[in-house]
């Protein structure tokens, strides 16, 4: 039993879908579940159609129409009209889904997180209808399998219920059929839809792998494997062949974008090997995350986060920053859902590094402004280096100002300007 995950970039055109089919045919032996994301940048487009987002009716229609054309064009290339003039049944399915999407985007807003999930879920529903038809696979609505609570946009998985659904509804299908299902989306109470957080399809594949006791899980990506840095930020990357589960968890935690942070735990728990392979060069070996003792090859690992803000929070009454103050500060961050990428405490101020978001910064000021003075420095880069040496640090910093530094034996984190 294996689980494959194909992300948006691997299904962004008819040619790309054909490539997915060829990979499944060549490498997908035995019972296989194929988890697919929305095509290309569809989720970003759907985010603009969530009820409550300022959108004139004209613009709403235009955006919807663009999405329809994008998907129909792919379907037309994959499923040519028959010589008798018959259109493939997938077009009727797409029509139905776009009618439902139209209705979803015309609703009056009820609450952003809820409305978001009821809207963006169509990206995965649409892509999987096309991919399943092309692969002649069984299409499964994952909302009937993976169940979460009502924490929309970041659903918490109900593992017990999901396990039962996998046993009852998914396993029997896998006896003699290839299954295609959606990443990212799930079923929530009251027949509603939830999502697992952006880029959550990796996590979907991990949940299903865990519940199915899969032998392997494979994420097919546009990079040759797990690299020691994101090639968008760093030129001389090294592909890692083997990565211990614990290392992959650390890297995802620090912000490595190769896998979704929640992906590793469910598969580690069952000792399932996680393969990361390239859909561009599928014959190449890729990387394996598994029960190893150390990374191979031994190499420094880099994680860069741009557009960071360093916030200094100082009590107005010049008191020390201690438990009582910290409690107030953390409560504000938790309430707004602001993720702290790095924090440091001194006697008179508390510093945090966060992703730049003007709206959230303004709300933080509002919540904390009475008791604290807030200073901030924007346009910074957070650099995390695992297995650093002084020489490496010097090369990466290269004379730039270092505003904050934290080091442990294996890891150094630096907040630097340009
Ligand atoms: N389509 C979703 C997103 O773009 C989920 C995913 O790609 O994993 O975030
Ligand atoms: Mg994606």
CSV table of C-alpha atoms and ligand atoms in Angstrom, one decimal:
chain,number,residue,atom,x,y,z
A,1,UNK,CA,0.0,0.0,0.0
A,2,UNK,CA,1.4,3.4,-1.1
A,3,UNK,CA,0.3,7.0,-1.0
A,4,UNK,CA,1.4,9.5,-3.6
A,5,UNK,CA,1.0,13.3,-3.3
A,6,UNK,CA,1.0,15.6,-6.3
A,7,UNK,CA,1.0,19.4,-5.6
A,8,UNK,CA,-0.4,22.2,-7.6
A,9,UNK,CA,2.6,22.7,-9.8
A,10,UNK,CA,2.5,19.0,-10.9
A,11,UNK,CA,-1.0,19.4,-12.3
A,12,UNK,CA,-1.0,22.9,-13.7
A,13,UNK,CA,-1.5,22.0,-17.3
A,14,UNK,CA,-2.7,19.1,-19.5
A,15,UNK,CA,0.9,18.2,-20.2
A,16,UNK,CA,1.5,18.1,-16.4
A,17,UNK,CA,-1.5,15.8,-15.9
A,18,UNK,CA,-0.2,13.5,-18.6
A,19,UNK,CA,3.1,13.4,-16.8
A,20,UNK,CA,1.4,12.5,-13.5
A,21,UNK,CA,-0.4,9.6,-15.3
A,22,UNK,CA,2.9,8.4,-16.7
A,23,UNK,CA,4.5,8.5,-13.2
A,24,UNK,CA,1.6,6.6,-11.7
A,25,UNK,CA,1.7,4.0,-14.5
A,26,UNK,CA,5.4,3.5,-14.2
A,27,UNK,CA,6.1,3.6,-10.5
A,28,UNK,CA,2.7,3.1,-8.8
A,29,UNK,CA,2.6,-0.6,-8.0
A,30,UNK,CA,-0.1,-2.3,-5.9
A,31,UNK,CA,-2.8,-0.5,-4.1
A,32,UNK,CA,-2.2,3.2,-4.4
A,33,UNK,CA,-3.9,6.4,-3.2
A,34,UNK,CA,-3.1,9.5,-5.1
A,35,UNK,CA,-3.6,12.8,-3.3
A,36,UNK,CA,-3.9,15.8,-5.5
A,37,UNK,CA,-3.9,19.6,-4.8
A,38,UNK,CA,-5.6,22.3,-6.7
A,39,UNK,CA,-4.2,23.0,-10.1
A,40,UNK,CA,-1.5,25.7,-10.3
A,41,UNK,CA,-2.3,28.8,-8.3
A,42,UNK,CA,-6.0,28.0,-8.1
A,43,UNK,CA,-6.2,28.3,-4.3
A,44,UNK,CA,-4.8,31.9,-4.4
A,45,UNK,CA,-7.5,32.8,-7.0
A,46,UNK,CA,-10.2,31.2,-4.9
A,47,UNK,CA,-9.1,33.1,-1.9
A,48,UNK,CA,-10.2,36.3,-3.7
A,49,UNK,CA,-13.7,34.8,-4.2
A,50,UNK,CA,-14.4,34.2,-0.5
A,51,UNK,CA,-17.7,36.0,0.4
A,52,UNK,CA,-16.9,39.2,2.3
A,53,UNK,CA,-13.7,39.9,0.3
A,54,UNK,CA,-14.4,43.2,-1.4
A,55,UNK,CA,-15.3,42.2,-4.9
A,56,UNK,CA,-17.8,43.9,-7.3
A,57,UNK,CA,-20.3,41.5,-8.9
A,58,UNK,CA,-18.5,42.1,-12.3
A,59,UNK,CA,-15.1,41.2,-10.8
A,60,UNK,CA,-16.5,38.1,-9.0
A,61,UNK,CA,-17.9,36.8,-12.3
A,62,UNK,CA,-14.7,37.6,-14.2
A,63,UNK,CA,-12.6,35.8,-11.6
A,64,UNK,CA,-14.9,32.8,-11.7
A,65,UNK,CA,-15.0,32.7,-15.5
A,66,UNK,CA,-11.2,32.8,-15.6
A,67,UNK,CA,-11.0,29.8,-13.3
A,68,UNK,CA,-13.6,27.9,-15.4
A,69,UNK,CA,-11.7,28.6,-18.6
A,70,UNK,CA,-8.4,27.5,-17.1
A,71,UNK,CA,-9.8,24.2,-16.0
A,72,UNK,CA,-12.0,23.6,-19.1
A,73,UNK,CA,-9.0,24.2,-21.4
A,74,UNK,CA,-7.0,21.5,-19.5
A,75,UNK,CA,-10.0,19.1,-19.7
A,76,UNK,CA,-10.5,19.8,-23.4
A,77,UNK,CA,-6.9,18.9,-24.1
A,78,UNK,CA,-7.1,15.8,-22.1
A,79,UNK,CA,-10.5,14.6,-23.3
A,80,UNK,CA,-11.1,15.4,-27.0
A,81,UNK,CA,-14.6,15.2,-28.3
A,82,UNK,CA,-15.3,11.8,-29.8
A,83,UNK,CA,-15.7,11.3,-33.5
A,84,UNK,CA,-19.5,11.0,-32.9
A,85,UNK,CA,-19.4,14.4,-31.2
A,86,UNK,CA,-19.7,13.1,-27.7
A,87,UNK,CA,-18.1,15.0,-24.8
A,88,UNK,CA,-16.5,13.1,-22.0
A,89,UNK,CA,-18.7,12.9,-18.8
A,90,UNK,CA,-16.0,14.9,-16.9
A,91,UNK,CA,-17.4,18.1,-18.5
A,92,UNK,CA,-20.8,17.6,-16.8
A,93,UNK,CA,-19.0,17.0,-13.4
A,94,UNK,CA,-17.1,20.2,-13.9
A,95,UNK,CA,-20.2,22.1,-14.8
A,96,UNK,CA,-21.9,21.0,-11.6
A,97,UNK,CA,-18.9,21.9,-9.5
A,98,UNK,CA,-18.7,25.4,-11.1
A,99,UNK,CA,-22.4,25.9,-10.4
A,100,UNK,CA,-21.9,25.1,-6.8
A,101,UNK,CA,-18.8,27.3,-6.6
A,102,UNK,CA,-20.9,30.1,-8.1
A,103,UNK,CA,-23.5,29.7,-5.4
A,104,UNK,CA,-20.8,29.5,-2.7
A,105,UNK,CA,-19.2,32.8,-3.8
A,106,UNK,CA,-22.6,34.6,-4.0
A,107,UNK,CA,-23.6,33.8,-0.4
A,108,UNK,CA,-23.6,36.6,2.2
A,109,UNK,CA,-20.6,36.4,4.5
A,110,UNK,CA,-21.2,34.4,7.7
A,111,UNK,CA,-17.6,34.3,9.1
A,112,UNK,CA,-14.4,34.5,7.3
A,113,UNK,CA,-12.8,31.2,8.3
A,114,UNK,CA,-15.9,29.2,7.6
A,115,UNK,CA,-16.7,30.9,4.3
A,116,UNK,CA,-13.1,30.5,3.3
A,117,UNK,CA,-13.2,26.7,3.6
A,118,UNK,CA,-16.6,26.4,1.9
A,119,UNK,CA,-15.1,28.3,-1.1
A,120,UNK,CA,-11.5,27.2,-1.5
A,121,UNK,CA,-12.3,23.5,-1.3
A,122,UNK,CA,-13.5,23.7,-4.9
A,123,UNK,CA,-9.9,23.9,-6.2
A,124,UNK,CA,-9.2,20.3,-5.0
A,125,UNK,CA,-12.6,19.0,-5.9
A,126,UNK,CA,-12.2,20.3,-9.5
A,127,UNK,CA,-8.6,19.1,-10.0
A,128,UNK,CA,-9.3,15.6,-8.7
A,129,UNK,CA,-12.3,15.2,-10.9
A,130,UNK,CA,-10.1,15.8,-13.9
A,131,UNK,CA,-7.1,13.8,-12.7
A,132,UNK,CA,-9.3,10.8,-11.7
A,133,UNK,CA,-11.0,10.8,-15.1
A,134,UNK,CA,-7.7,10.9,-16.9
A,135,UNK,CA,-6.2,8.1,-14.8
A,136,UNK,CA,-9.5,6.1,-15.0
A,137,UNK,CA,-9.3,5.9,-11.2
A,138,UNK,CA,-11.9,5.9,-8.5
A,139,UNK,CA,-12.7,9.4,-7.4
A,140,UNK,CA,-13.1,9.7,-3.6
A,141,UNK,CA,-14.5,12.7,-1.7
A,142,UNK,CA,-12.0,12.9,1.1
A,143,UNK,CA,-14.5,14.8,3.2
A,144,UNK,CA,-16.2,11.5,3.8
A,145,UNK,CA,-12.9,10.1,5.1
A,146,UNK,CA,-10.9,12.7,7.0
A,147,UNK,CA,-12.8,14.3,9.7
A,148,UNK,CA,-11.9,17.5,11.7
A,149,UNK,CA,-13.5,19.7,14.3
A,150,UNK,CA,-15.1,23.1,13.4
A,151,UNK,CA,-11.8,25.0,13.6
A,152,UNK,CA,-12.1,26.2,10.0
A,153,UNK,CA,-8.9,27.0,8.1
A,154,UNK,CA,-6.8,24.9,10.4
A,155,UNK,CA,-9.0,21.9,11.3
A,156,UNK,CA,-7.8,19.5,14.0
A,157,UNK,CA,-8.1,15.9,12.9
A,158,UNK,CA,-10.5,13.6,14.7
A,159,UNK,CA,-8.2,10.5,14.4
A,160,UNK,CA,-10.6,8.0,15.8
A,161,UNK,CA,-13.4,8.9,13.4
A,162,UNK,CA,-10.9,9.2,10.5
A,163,UNK,CA,-9.5,5.7,11.2
A,164,UNK,CA,-13.0,4.2,11.2
A,165,UNK,CA,-13.8,5.9,7.9
A,166,UNK,CA,-10.6,4.6,6.3
A,167,UNK,CA,-11.4,1.1,7.4
A,168,UNK,CA,-15.0,1.3,6.3
A,169,UNK,CA,-14.9,3.4,3.1
A,170,UNK,CA,-11.4,3.6,1.8
A,171,UNK,CA,-9.7,0.2,2.3
A,172,UNK,CA,-12.4,-1.8,0.5
A,173,UNK,CA,-12.0,0.4,-2.6
A,174,UNK,CA,-8.3,-0.1,-2.7
A,175,UNK,CA,-8.6,-3.9,-3.2
A,176,UNK,CA,-8.8,-3.5,-6.9
A,177,UNK,CA,-8.8,0.1,-7.8
A,178,UNK,CA,-6.5,3.1,-8.0
A,179,UNK,CA,-8.0,5.9,-5.9
A,180,UNK,CA,-7.6,9.6,-6.5
A,181,UNK,CA,-8.6,12.0,-3.7
A,182,UNK,CA,-8.2,15.6,-2.6
A,183,UNK,CA,-5.5,17.0,-0.4
A,184,UNK,CA,-6.0,20.0,2.0
A,185,UNK,CA,-9.8,19.6,2.5
A,186,UNK,CA,-11.7,17.6,5.1
A,187,UNK,CA,-15.2,17.0,6.5
A,188,UNK,CA,-16.3,19.0,9.5
A,189,UNK,CA,-19.4,18.8,11.7
A,190,UNK,CA,-22.8,19.4,10.1
A,191,UNK,CA,-21.7,18.3,6.6
A,192,UNK,CA,-19.5,21.3,6.2
A,193,UNK,CA,-16.0,21.5,4.7
A,194,UNK,CA,-12.8,22.4,6.6
A,195,UNK,CA,-9.2,22.8,5.5
A,196,UNK,CA,-5.9,21.8,7.1
A,197,UNK,CA,-4.0,25.1,6.5
A,198,UNK,CA,-2.3,26.3,3.4
A,199,UNK,CA,-0.1,23.7,1.7
A,200,UNK,CA,-1.9,21.1,3.7
A,201,UNK,CA,-2.0,18.4,1.0
A,202,UNK,CA,1.2,16.9,2.3
A,203,UNK,CA,-0.5,16.5,5.7
A,204,UNK,CA,-3.5,14.8,4.0
A,205,UNK,CA,-1.2,12.3,2.4
A,206,UNK,CA,0.4,11.7,5.8
A,207,UNK,CA,-3.0,11.2,7.6
A,208,UNK,CA,-4.0,8.7,5.0
A,209,UNK,CA,-0.7,6.9,5.0
A,210,UNK,CA,-0.9,6.6,8.8
A,211,UNK,CA,-4.5,5.3,8.8
A,212,UNK,CA,-3.8,2.9,5.9
A,213,UNK,CA,-0.5,1.6,7.4
A,214,UNK,CA,1.1,2.5,4.1
A,215,UNK,CA,4.5,1.1,3.3
A,216,UNK,CA,5.7,4.3,1.7
A,217,UNK,CA,4.5,7.8,1.1
A,218,UNK,CA,5.9,9.8,-1.8
A,219,UNK,CA,5.7,13.6,-2.4
A,220,UNK,CA,6.3,14.4,-6.1
A,221,UNK,CA,7.8,17.9,-6.3
A,222,UNK,CA,9.5,20.2,-8.8
A,223,UNK,CA,12.8,19.9,-6.9
A,224,UNK,CA,15.1,16.9,-7.0
A,225,UNK,CA,14.5,16.1,-3.3
A,226,UNK,CA,15.0,17.5,0.1
A,227,UNK,CA,17.6,20.2,-0.5
A,228,UNK,CA,19.8,21.8,2.2
A,229,UNK,CA,18.3,25.2,1.3
A,230,UNK,CA,15.5,26.6,-0.8
A,231,UNK,CA,16.9,27.2,-4.3
A,232,UNK,CA,14.9,30.4,-4.4
A,233,UNK,CA,17.2,31.9,-1.7
A,234,UNK,CA,20.4,30.0,-2.2
A,235,UNK,CA,22.4,29.0,-5.3
A,236,UNK,CA,24.6,26.2,-4.2
A,237,UNK,CA,22.1,23.7,-2.9
A,238,UNK,CA,23.0,20.1,-2.0
A,239,UNK,CA,20.4,17.3,-2.2
A,240,UNK,CA,20.2,15.2,1.0
A,241,UNK,CA,19.8,11.5,0.4
A,242,UNK,CA,18.6,10.5,3.9
A,243,UNK,CA,17.1,12.6,6.6
A,244,UNK,CA,16.0,11.4,10.1
A,245,UNK,CA,12.4,12.0,11.0
A,246,UNK,CA,13.5,14.3,13.8
A,247,UNK,CA,15.6,16.4,11.5
A,248,UNK,CA,12.7,16.8,9.1
A,249,UNK,CA,10.5,17.9,11.9
A,250,UNK,CA,13.1,20.5,13.1
A,251,UNK,CA,13.5,21.8,9.5
A,252,UNK,CA,9.8,22.1,8.9
A,253,UNK,CA,9.4,23.9,12.3
A,254,UNK,CA,12.1,26.5,11.4
A,255,UNK,CA,10.2,27.1,8.1
A,256,UNK,CA,11.7,24.8,5.4
A,257,UNK,CA,9.0,24.9,2.8
A,258,UNK,CA,9.7,21.5,1.3
A,259,UNK,CA,7.1,19.8,3.5
A,260,UNK,CA,4.2,21.0,5.6
A,261,UNK,CA,5.2,21.0,9.3
A,262,UNK,CA,2.5,18.6,10.4
A,263,UNK,CA,3.4,15.9,7.8
A,264,UNK,CA,6.2,14.0,9.6
A,265,UNK,CA,4.7,13.0,12.9
A,266,UNK,CA,1.9,10.8,11.6
A,267,UNK,CA,4.3,8.8,9.4
A,268,UNK,CA,7.1,8.6,11.9
A,269,UNK,CA,4.6,7.2,14.3
A,270,UNK,CA,4.1,4.2,12.0
A,271,UNK,CA,7.7,4.1,10.7
A,272,UNK,CA,6.5,4.9,7.2
A,273,UNK,CA,9.3,6.0,4.8
A,274,UNK,CA,8.7,9.4,3.2
A,275,UNK,CA,10.1,9.8,-0.3
A,276,UNK,CA,10.6,13.1,-1.9
A,277,UNK,CA,11.1,12.8,-5.6
A,278,UNK,CA,11.0,15.0,-8.7
A,279,UNK,CA,8.1,14.8,-11.1
A,280,UNK,CA,10.4,16.4,-13.7
A,281,UNK,CA,13.1,13.7,-13.4
A,282,UNK,CA,11.2,10.8,-11.9
A,283,UNK,CA,14.0,8.3,-12.5
A,284,UNK,CA,16.3,10.2,-10.2
A,285,UNK,CA,16.6,8.9,-6.7
A,286,UNK,CA,15.2,11.7,-4.6
A,287,UNK,CA,15.4,11.9,-0.8
A,288,UNK,CA,14.1,9.6,2.0
A,289,UNK,CA,12.9,10.8,5.4
A,290,UNK,CA,13.1,7.8,7.7
A,291,UNK,CA,14.4,6.2,10.9
A,292,UNK,CA,18.0,7.3,10.3
A,293,UNK,CA,20.6,8.4,12.8
A,294,UNK,CA,21.9,11.4,11.0
A,295,UNK,CA,21.6,13.3,7.7
A,296,UNK,CA,23.5,12.0,4.6
A,297,UNK,CA,25.4,13.7,3.3
A,298,UNK,CA,26.6,15.7,6.3
A,299,UNK,CA,26.1,19.3,5.2
A,300,UNK,CA,25.0,22.6,6.8
A,301,UNK,CA,21.2,23.3,6.3
A,302,UNK,CA,19.9,26.7,5.7
A,303,UNK,CA,16.4,28.2,6.1
A,304,UNK,CA,15.7,31.7,5.1
A,305,UNK,CA,12.6,33.7,5.9
A,306,UNK,CA,12.3,37.1,4.2
A,307,UNK,CA,10.1,40.1,5.0
A,308,UNK,CA,10.5,39.7,8.8
A,309,UNK,CA,9.7,42.2,11.4
A,310,UNK,CA,11.5,42.5,14.7
A,311,UNK,CA,9.2,43.8,17.4
A,312,UNK,CA,10.5,45.1,20.7
A,313,UNK,CA,7.9,45.2,23.4
A,314,UNK,CA,8.8,47.3,26.5
A,315,UNK,CA,6.6,47.7,29.6
A,316,UNK,CA,5.5,51.4,30.0
A,317,UNK,CA,6.0,51.3,33.7
A,318,UNK,CA,9.7,50.3,33.3
A,319,UNK,CA,9.1,47.0,35.2
A,320,UNK,CA,11.1,44.0,34.3
A,321,UNK,CA,9.7,41.7,31.7
A,322,UNK,CA,8.7,38.7,33.8
A,323,UNK,CA,6.0,36.1,34.0
A,324,UNK,CA,3.0,38.5,34.5
A,325,UNK,CA,4.1,40.7,31.5
A,326,UNK,CA,4.9,37.7,29.3
A,327,UNK,CA,1.5,36.2,30.0
A,328,UNK,CA,-0.2,39.3,28.7
A,329,UNK,CA,2.0,39.4,25.6
A,330,UNK,CA,1.6,35.8,24.7
A,331,UNK,CA,-2.2,36.0,25.2
A,332,UNK,CA,-2.3,38.8,22.6
A,333,UNK,CA,-0.2,36.8,20.1
A,334,UNK,CA,-2.3,33.7,20.6
A,335,UNK,CA,-5.5,35.6,20.3
A,336,UNK,CA,-4.5,37.0,16.9
A,337,UNK,CA,-2.9,33.8,15.7
A,338,UNK,CA,0.4,35.5,15.1
A,339,UNK,CA,3.2,32.9,14.9
A,340,UNK,CA,6.4,33.9,16.6
A,341,UNK,CA,9.4,32.8,14.6
A,342,UNK,CA,12.0,33.7,17.2
A,343,UNK,CA,11.9,35.3,20.6
A,344,UNK,CA,14.3,36.7,23.1
A,345,UNK,CA,13.9,38.2,26.5
A,346,UNK,CA,16.0,40.8,28.3
A,347,UNK,CA,15.4,42.7,31.6
A,348,UNK,CA,13.5,45.6,30.0
A,349,UNK,CA,12.2,44.4,26.7
A,350,UNK,CA,10.9,41.3,25.0
A,351,UNK,CA,11.8,40.9,21.3
A,352,UNK,CA,10.0,38.7,18.7
A,353,UNK,CA,10.5,38.1,15.1
A,354,UNK,CA,7.3,37.6,13.0
A,355,UNK,CA,6.3,37.6,9.4
A,356,UNK,CA,5.3,41.0,8.2
A,357,UNK,CA,1.6,41.6,8.3
A,358,UNK,CA,0.4,45.2,8.7
A,359,UNK,CA,-3.1,44.3,9.7
A,360,UNK,CA,-2.0,42.0,12.5
A,361,UNK,CA,0.7,44.5,13.6
A,362,UNK,CA,-1.9,47.2,14.0
A,363,UNK,CA,-4.1,44.8,16.0
A,364,UNK,CA,-1.2,43.9,18.3
A,365,UNK,CA,-0.5,47.5,19.0
A,366,UNK,CA,-4.1,48.0,19.9
A,367,UNK,CA,-4.1,45.0,22.2
A,368,UNK,CA,-0.8,45.8,23.9
A,369,UNK,CA,-0.4,49.6,23.5
A,370,UNK,CA,-1.9,50.5,26.9
A,371,UNK,CA,0.7,48.6,28.9
A,372,UNK,CA,3.7,48.4,26.5
A,373,UNK,CA,5.6,50.5,24.0
A,374,UNK,CA,6.1,48.7,20.7
A,375,UNK,CA,9.1,49.4,18.4
A,376,UNK,CA,9.6,47.7,15.2
A,377,UNK,CA,12.1,47.1,12.5
A,378,UNK,CA,10.9,45.8,9.1
A,379,UNK,CA,12.5,44.4,6.0
A,380,UNK,CA,14.7,41.8,7.8
A,381,UNK,CA,15.7,38.3,7.1
A,382,UNK,CA,15.6,35.4,9.6
A,383,UNK,CA,18.4,33.0,8.8
A,384,UNK,CA,18.5,29.6,10.5
A,385,UNK,CA,21.6,27.5,10.0
A,386,UNK,CA,21.9,23.9,11.3
A,387,UNK,CA,25.4,22.4,11.7
A,388,UNK,CA,27.0,25.9,11.4
A,389,UNK,CA,30.6,26.9,11.6
A,390,UNK,CA,31.9,30.4,12.2
A,391,UNK,CA,33.1,30.5,8.7
A,392,UNK,CA,29.6,29.7,7.3
A,393,UNK,CA,28.1,32.4,9.5
A,394,UNK,CA,30.5,35.0,8.3
A,395,UNK,CA,29.8,34.1,4.7
A,396,UNK,CA,26.0,34.3,5.1
A,397,UNK,CA,26.0,37.5,7.2
A,398,UNK,CA,28.7,39.1,4.9
A,399,UNK,CA,28.9,42.3,6.7
A,400,UNK,CA,25.1,42.8,7.1
A,401,UNK,CA,23.8,44.1,10.4
A,402,UNK,CA,22.8,41.4,12.9
A,403,UNK,CA,20.0,42.6,15.1
A,404,UNK,CA,19.5,39.5,17.1
A,405,UNK,CA,21.3,36.1,17.5
A,406,UNK,CA,20.5,32.9,19.2
A,407,UNK,CA,22.6,29.8,19.2
A,408,UNK,CA,22.4,26.3,20.5
A,409,UNK,CA,24.9,23.5,19.8
A,410,UNK,CA,23.4,22.5,16.5
A,411,UNK,CA,21.4,25.6,15.4
A,412,UNK,CA,22.0,29.3,15.0
A,413,UNK,CA,19.3,31.8,14.2
A,414,UNK,CA,20.1,35.3,13.1
A,415,UNK,CA,17.9,38.3,12.4
A,416,UNK,CA,19.8,40.4,9.8
A,417,UNK,CA,19.2,43.5,7.7
A,418,UNK,CA,20.4,44.1,4.2
B,1,LIG,N1,-4.1,23.9,-2.7
B,1,LIG,C1,-3.7,24.2,-1.3
B,1,LIG,C2,-2.8,25.3,-1.3
B,1,LIG,O1,-2.4,25.8,-2.3
B,1,LIG,C3,-3.2,23.0,-0.6
B,1,LIG,C4,-1.9,22.5,-1.2
B,1,LIG,O2,-1.4,22.8,-2.2
B,1,LIG,O3,-1.2,21.7,-0.5
B,1,LIG,O4,-2.4,25.7,-0.2
B,2,LIG,MG1,0.6,23.7,-3.2
